[in-house]
C-alpha positions in Angstrom: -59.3 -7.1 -7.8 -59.4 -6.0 -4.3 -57.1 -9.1 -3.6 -54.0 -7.2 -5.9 -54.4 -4.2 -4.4 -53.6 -5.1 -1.2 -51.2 -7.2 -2.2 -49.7 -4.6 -4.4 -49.5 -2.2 -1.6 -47.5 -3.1 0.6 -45.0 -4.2 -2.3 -45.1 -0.5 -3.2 -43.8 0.4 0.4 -40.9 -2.0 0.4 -39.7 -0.7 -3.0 -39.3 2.6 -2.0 -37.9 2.3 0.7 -34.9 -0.2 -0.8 -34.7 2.7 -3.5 -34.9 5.5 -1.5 -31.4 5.0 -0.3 -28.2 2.7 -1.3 -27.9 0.5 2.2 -28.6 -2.7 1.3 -32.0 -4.4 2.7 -32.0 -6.9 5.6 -35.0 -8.6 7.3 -34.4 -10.6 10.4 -36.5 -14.2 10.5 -37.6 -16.5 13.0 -35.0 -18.2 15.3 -34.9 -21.8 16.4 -35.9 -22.1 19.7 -35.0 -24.7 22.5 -36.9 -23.9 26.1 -38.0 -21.0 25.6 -41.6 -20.0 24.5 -42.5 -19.0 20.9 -43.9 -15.3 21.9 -40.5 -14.7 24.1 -38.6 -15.5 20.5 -41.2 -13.1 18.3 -40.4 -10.6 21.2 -36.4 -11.2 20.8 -35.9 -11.2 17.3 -38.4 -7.9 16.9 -35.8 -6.2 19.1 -33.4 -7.6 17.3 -34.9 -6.1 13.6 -35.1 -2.8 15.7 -31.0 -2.6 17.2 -29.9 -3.5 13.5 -32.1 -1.0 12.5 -30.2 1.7 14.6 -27.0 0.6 13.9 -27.3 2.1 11.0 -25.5 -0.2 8.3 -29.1 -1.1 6.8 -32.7 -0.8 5.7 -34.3 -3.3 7.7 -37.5 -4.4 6.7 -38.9 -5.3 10.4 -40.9 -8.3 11.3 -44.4 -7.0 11.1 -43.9 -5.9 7.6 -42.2 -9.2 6.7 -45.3 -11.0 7.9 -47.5 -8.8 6.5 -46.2 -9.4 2.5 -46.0 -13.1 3.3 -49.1 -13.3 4.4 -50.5 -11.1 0.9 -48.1 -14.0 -1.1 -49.7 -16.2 0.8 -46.5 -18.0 2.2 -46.8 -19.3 5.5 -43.6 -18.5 7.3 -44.1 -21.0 10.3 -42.1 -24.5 10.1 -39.9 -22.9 7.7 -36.7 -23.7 9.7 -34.4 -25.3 7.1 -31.4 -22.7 5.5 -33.0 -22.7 1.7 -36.7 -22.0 3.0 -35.2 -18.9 5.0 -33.4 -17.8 1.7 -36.1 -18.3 -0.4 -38.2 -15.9 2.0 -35.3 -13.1 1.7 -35.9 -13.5 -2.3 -39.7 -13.0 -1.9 -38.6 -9.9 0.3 -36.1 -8.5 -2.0 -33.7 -8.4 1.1 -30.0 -8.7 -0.2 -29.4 -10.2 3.4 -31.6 -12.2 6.2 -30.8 -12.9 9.5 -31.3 -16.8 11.5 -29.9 -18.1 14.4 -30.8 -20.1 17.7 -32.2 -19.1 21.2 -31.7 -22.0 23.6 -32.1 -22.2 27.6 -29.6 -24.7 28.5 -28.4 -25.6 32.1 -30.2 -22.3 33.5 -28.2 -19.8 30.9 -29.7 -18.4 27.7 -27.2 -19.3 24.5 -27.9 -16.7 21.6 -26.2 -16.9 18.0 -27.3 -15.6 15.0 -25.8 -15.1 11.2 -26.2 -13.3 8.4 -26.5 -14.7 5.4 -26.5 -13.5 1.7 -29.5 -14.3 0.0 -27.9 -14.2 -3.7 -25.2 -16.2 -2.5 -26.0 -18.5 0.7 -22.8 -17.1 1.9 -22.4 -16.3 5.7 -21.3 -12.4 6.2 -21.4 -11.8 9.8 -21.9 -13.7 13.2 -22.7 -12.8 16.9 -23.0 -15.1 19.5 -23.2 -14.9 23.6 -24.6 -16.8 26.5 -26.9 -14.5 29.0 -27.6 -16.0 32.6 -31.2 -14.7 31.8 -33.4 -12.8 29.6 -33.2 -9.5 30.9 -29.0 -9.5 30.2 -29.9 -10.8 26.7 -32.3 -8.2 25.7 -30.0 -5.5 27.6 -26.8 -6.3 24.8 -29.1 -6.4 22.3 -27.7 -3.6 20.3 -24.2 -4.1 21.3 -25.4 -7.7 19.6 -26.5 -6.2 16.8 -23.4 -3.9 16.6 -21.3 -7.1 16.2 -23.7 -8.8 14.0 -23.5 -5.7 11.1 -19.6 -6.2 12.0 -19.4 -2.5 13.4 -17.7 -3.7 16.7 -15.1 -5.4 15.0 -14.1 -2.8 12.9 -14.4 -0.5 16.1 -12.1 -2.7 18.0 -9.7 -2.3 15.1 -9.6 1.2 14.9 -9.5 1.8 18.5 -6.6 -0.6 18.4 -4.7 1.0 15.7 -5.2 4.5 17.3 -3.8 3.5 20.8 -1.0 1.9 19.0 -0.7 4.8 17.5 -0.7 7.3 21.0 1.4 5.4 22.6 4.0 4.6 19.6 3.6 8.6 19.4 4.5 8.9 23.0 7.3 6.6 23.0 9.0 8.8 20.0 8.2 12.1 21.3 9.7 10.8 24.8 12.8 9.5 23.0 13.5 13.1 21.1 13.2 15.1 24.4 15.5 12.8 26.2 18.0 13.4 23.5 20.7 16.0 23.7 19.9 19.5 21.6 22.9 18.3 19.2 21.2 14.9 18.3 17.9 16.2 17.6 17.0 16.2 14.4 16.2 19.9 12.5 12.7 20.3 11.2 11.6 19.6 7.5 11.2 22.7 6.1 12.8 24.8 9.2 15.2 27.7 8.1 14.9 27.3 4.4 11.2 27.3 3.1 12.5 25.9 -0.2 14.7 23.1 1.3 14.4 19.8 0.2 13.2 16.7 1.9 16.3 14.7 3.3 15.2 11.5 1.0 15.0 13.7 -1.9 18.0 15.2 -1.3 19.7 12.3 -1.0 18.9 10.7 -4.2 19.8 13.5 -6.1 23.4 13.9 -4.3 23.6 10.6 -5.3 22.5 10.1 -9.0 24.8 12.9 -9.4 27.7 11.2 -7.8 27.3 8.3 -9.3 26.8 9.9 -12.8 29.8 12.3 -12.1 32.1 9.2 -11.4 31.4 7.4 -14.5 31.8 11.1 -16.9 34.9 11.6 -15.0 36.3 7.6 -15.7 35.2 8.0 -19.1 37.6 11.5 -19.6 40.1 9.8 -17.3 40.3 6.8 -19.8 40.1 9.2 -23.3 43.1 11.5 -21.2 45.7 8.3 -20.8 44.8 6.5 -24.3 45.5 10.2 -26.2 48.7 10.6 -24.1 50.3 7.7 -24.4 49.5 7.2 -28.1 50.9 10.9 -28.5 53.7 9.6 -25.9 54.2 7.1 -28.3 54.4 8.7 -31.1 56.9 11.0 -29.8 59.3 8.8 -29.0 59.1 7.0 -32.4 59.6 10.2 -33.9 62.5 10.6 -31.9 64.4 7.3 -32.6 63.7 7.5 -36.5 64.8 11.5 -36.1 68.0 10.6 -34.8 68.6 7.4 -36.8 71.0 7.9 -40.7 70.1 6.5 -43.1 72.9 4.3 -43.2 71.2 2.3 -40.2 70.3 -0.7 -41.1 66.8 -0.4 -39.0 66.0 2.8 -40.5 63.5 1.8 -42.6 62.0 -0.3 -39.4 62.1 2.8 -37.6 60.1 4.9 -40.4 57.4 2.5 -40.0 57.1 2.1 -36.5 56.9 5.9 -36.4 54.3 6.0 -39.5 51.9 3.5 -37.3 52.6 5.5 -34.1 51.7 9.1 -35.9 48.7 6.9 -37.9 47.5 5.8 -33.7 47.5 9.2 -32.4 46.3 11.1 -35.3 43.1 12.0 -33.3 45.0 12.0 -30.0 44.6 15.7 -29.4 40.9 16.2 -29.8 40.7 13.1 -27.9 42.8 14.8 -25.0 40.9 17.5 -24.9 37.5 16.0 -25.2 38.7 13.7 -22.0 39.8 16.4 -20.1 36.5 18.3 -20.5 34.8 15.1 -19.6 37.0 14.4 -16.8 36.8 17.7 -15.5 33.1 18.0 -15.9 32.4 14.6 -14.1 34.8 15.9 -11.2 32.6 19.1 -10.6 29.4 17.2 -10.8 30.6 14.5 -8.6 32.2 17.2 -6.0 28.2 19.3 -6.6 26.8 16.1 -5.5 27.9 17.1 -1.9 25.7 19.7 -1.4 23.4 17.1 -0.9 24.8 15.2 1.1 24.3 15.7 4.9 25.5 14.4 8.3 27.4 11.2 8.3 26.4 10.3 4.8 28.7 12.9 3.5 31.2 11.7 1.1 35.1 13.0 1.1 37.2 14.1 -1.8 40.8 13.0 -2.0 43.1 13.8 -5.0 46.4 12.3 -5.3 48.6 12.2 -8.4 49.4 9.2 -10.6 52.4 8.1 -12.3 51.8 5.4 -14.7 54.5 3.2 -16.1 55.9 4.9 -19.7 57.7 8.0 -20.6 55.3 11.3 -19.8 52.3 9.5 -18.7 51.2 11.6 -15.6 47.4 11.0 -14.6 45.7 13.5 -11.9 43.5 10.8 -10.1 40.5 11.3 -8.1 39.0 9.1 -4.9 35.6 9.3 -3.2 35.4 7.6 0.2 32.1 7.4 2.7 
């Protein structure tokens, strides 16, 4: 009974503590070692369970209370060197992540890598690695070590990048504007008029209502030349079979061409009127579409006046250029 308590204990302590926040739980395990004494690695990779501690990025369970819950599930944690051994300890822990690596003394220089590995999945998340001409450098990094191990430096590095990029892409622009003359530089969004626009916006409404103007005012245009020159048409038919006797011997030809012109444009007047409305309406929303416009991309108006082969058939014509 005594024997579950204590075992039951210190359990207790590691549960609350993986509950009492959301970073996940790491515990750092014994490194291989290559020259270098046994105590001097316990020593290393206790400082090393401390620095990740401080960095902040998780609940570190450190190395005395890893050996203490081994040792009350009765799992001996030395020769355990091999990958699945080391995972199977993070299970027992209930640490989503451990931590392995090497410390070596080779040619007179102290090589130190580590890894961290994810116990569900065996997969590697972060590494570190350096060479230290002797202890004292080695424990010294430490927590810029561990910094790079959790992957802070990385992302440090990358945000320090992207804001010096930034500055001095800043720099380079606001140098550009002042060296421009007063006339080139660009007014303010917003200056002036507090209701204004943005220039993008702006744009794609003067165009959308250009574009939309232009194809009301082709439609009209086309209604306004098909009604006139059927009403054309029928006028001159009228006239030929009008002037013809009835003696003629096409008189009767005539009747009929005039009865199929008259039949033709027996709509043509609502249809004039209906495409000079449209024509006119898609005129004044294409010509609106300039107040939109601004600068160079400001469209011009030209007007010229048609004559289209046939009797009567005058067209008033519109052209946008850019």
């Amino acid at each position: 009974m005594k024997k579950l308590i204590l075992l039951f204990v210190p359990l207790l302590i590691i549960s609350a503590s993986v509950f009492s926040n959301d970073k996940p739980v790491l515990t750092v395990l014994d490194f291989r070692i290559n020259s270098i004494s046994e105590s001097d690695m316990k020593s290393i990779t206790s400082f090393l369970s401390a620095s990740l501690h401080d960095a902040g990025e998780y609940t570190v369970i450190d190395t005395a209370q890893r050996d203490t819950i081994l040792d009350e599930l009765a799992f001996s944690n030395s020769g355990c060197t091999d990958e699945s051994c080391m995972l199977e300890i993070g299970k027992l822990l209930s640490a989503q992540f451990i931590v392995t690596g090497d410390i070596a003394l080779l040619g007179g220089r102290y090589i130190f890598s580590a890894k961290m590995i994810e116990t569900e999945t065996s997969a590697t998340i972060h590494t570190a690695k350096n060479i230290y001409p002797d202890l004292g450098e080695l424990i010294d990094d430490m927590p810029n070590f561990a910094a790079r191990l959790s992957g802070l430096e990385a992302a440090d590095t990358q945000t320090a990048a992207a804001e010096s990029g930034s500055s001095e892409t800043a720099g380079k622009t606001e140098a550009a504007e002042a060296a421009k003359p007063a006339t080139e530089k660009p007014a303010k969004a917003g200056s002036g008029d507090g209701d204004a626009a943005p220039a993008g916006t702006k744009s794609i409404v003067g165009w959308s209502l250009l574009g939309g103007g232009t194809v009301i005012a082709g439609v009209g245009t086309y209604f306004l030349i098909d009604s006139i020159m059927k009403i054309n048409d029928a006028n001159d038919a009228w006239s030929a079979y009008d002037s013809a006797t009835a003696g003629d011997a096409d008189y009767d030809s005539l009747y009929s061409t005039y009865a199929a012109a008259y039949t033709a444009a027996e709509n043509s007047n609502t249809m004039f009127w209906v495409g000079a409305g449209l024509a006119g309406g898609g005129v004044l929303t294409a010509l609106t579409s300039l107040f939109f416009f601004g600068g160079d991309s400001e469209p011009a108006v030209d007007t010229a006046v048609s004559i289209l082969p046939g009797p009567k058939a005058t067209v008033l014509s519109f052209g946008f250029s850019y």
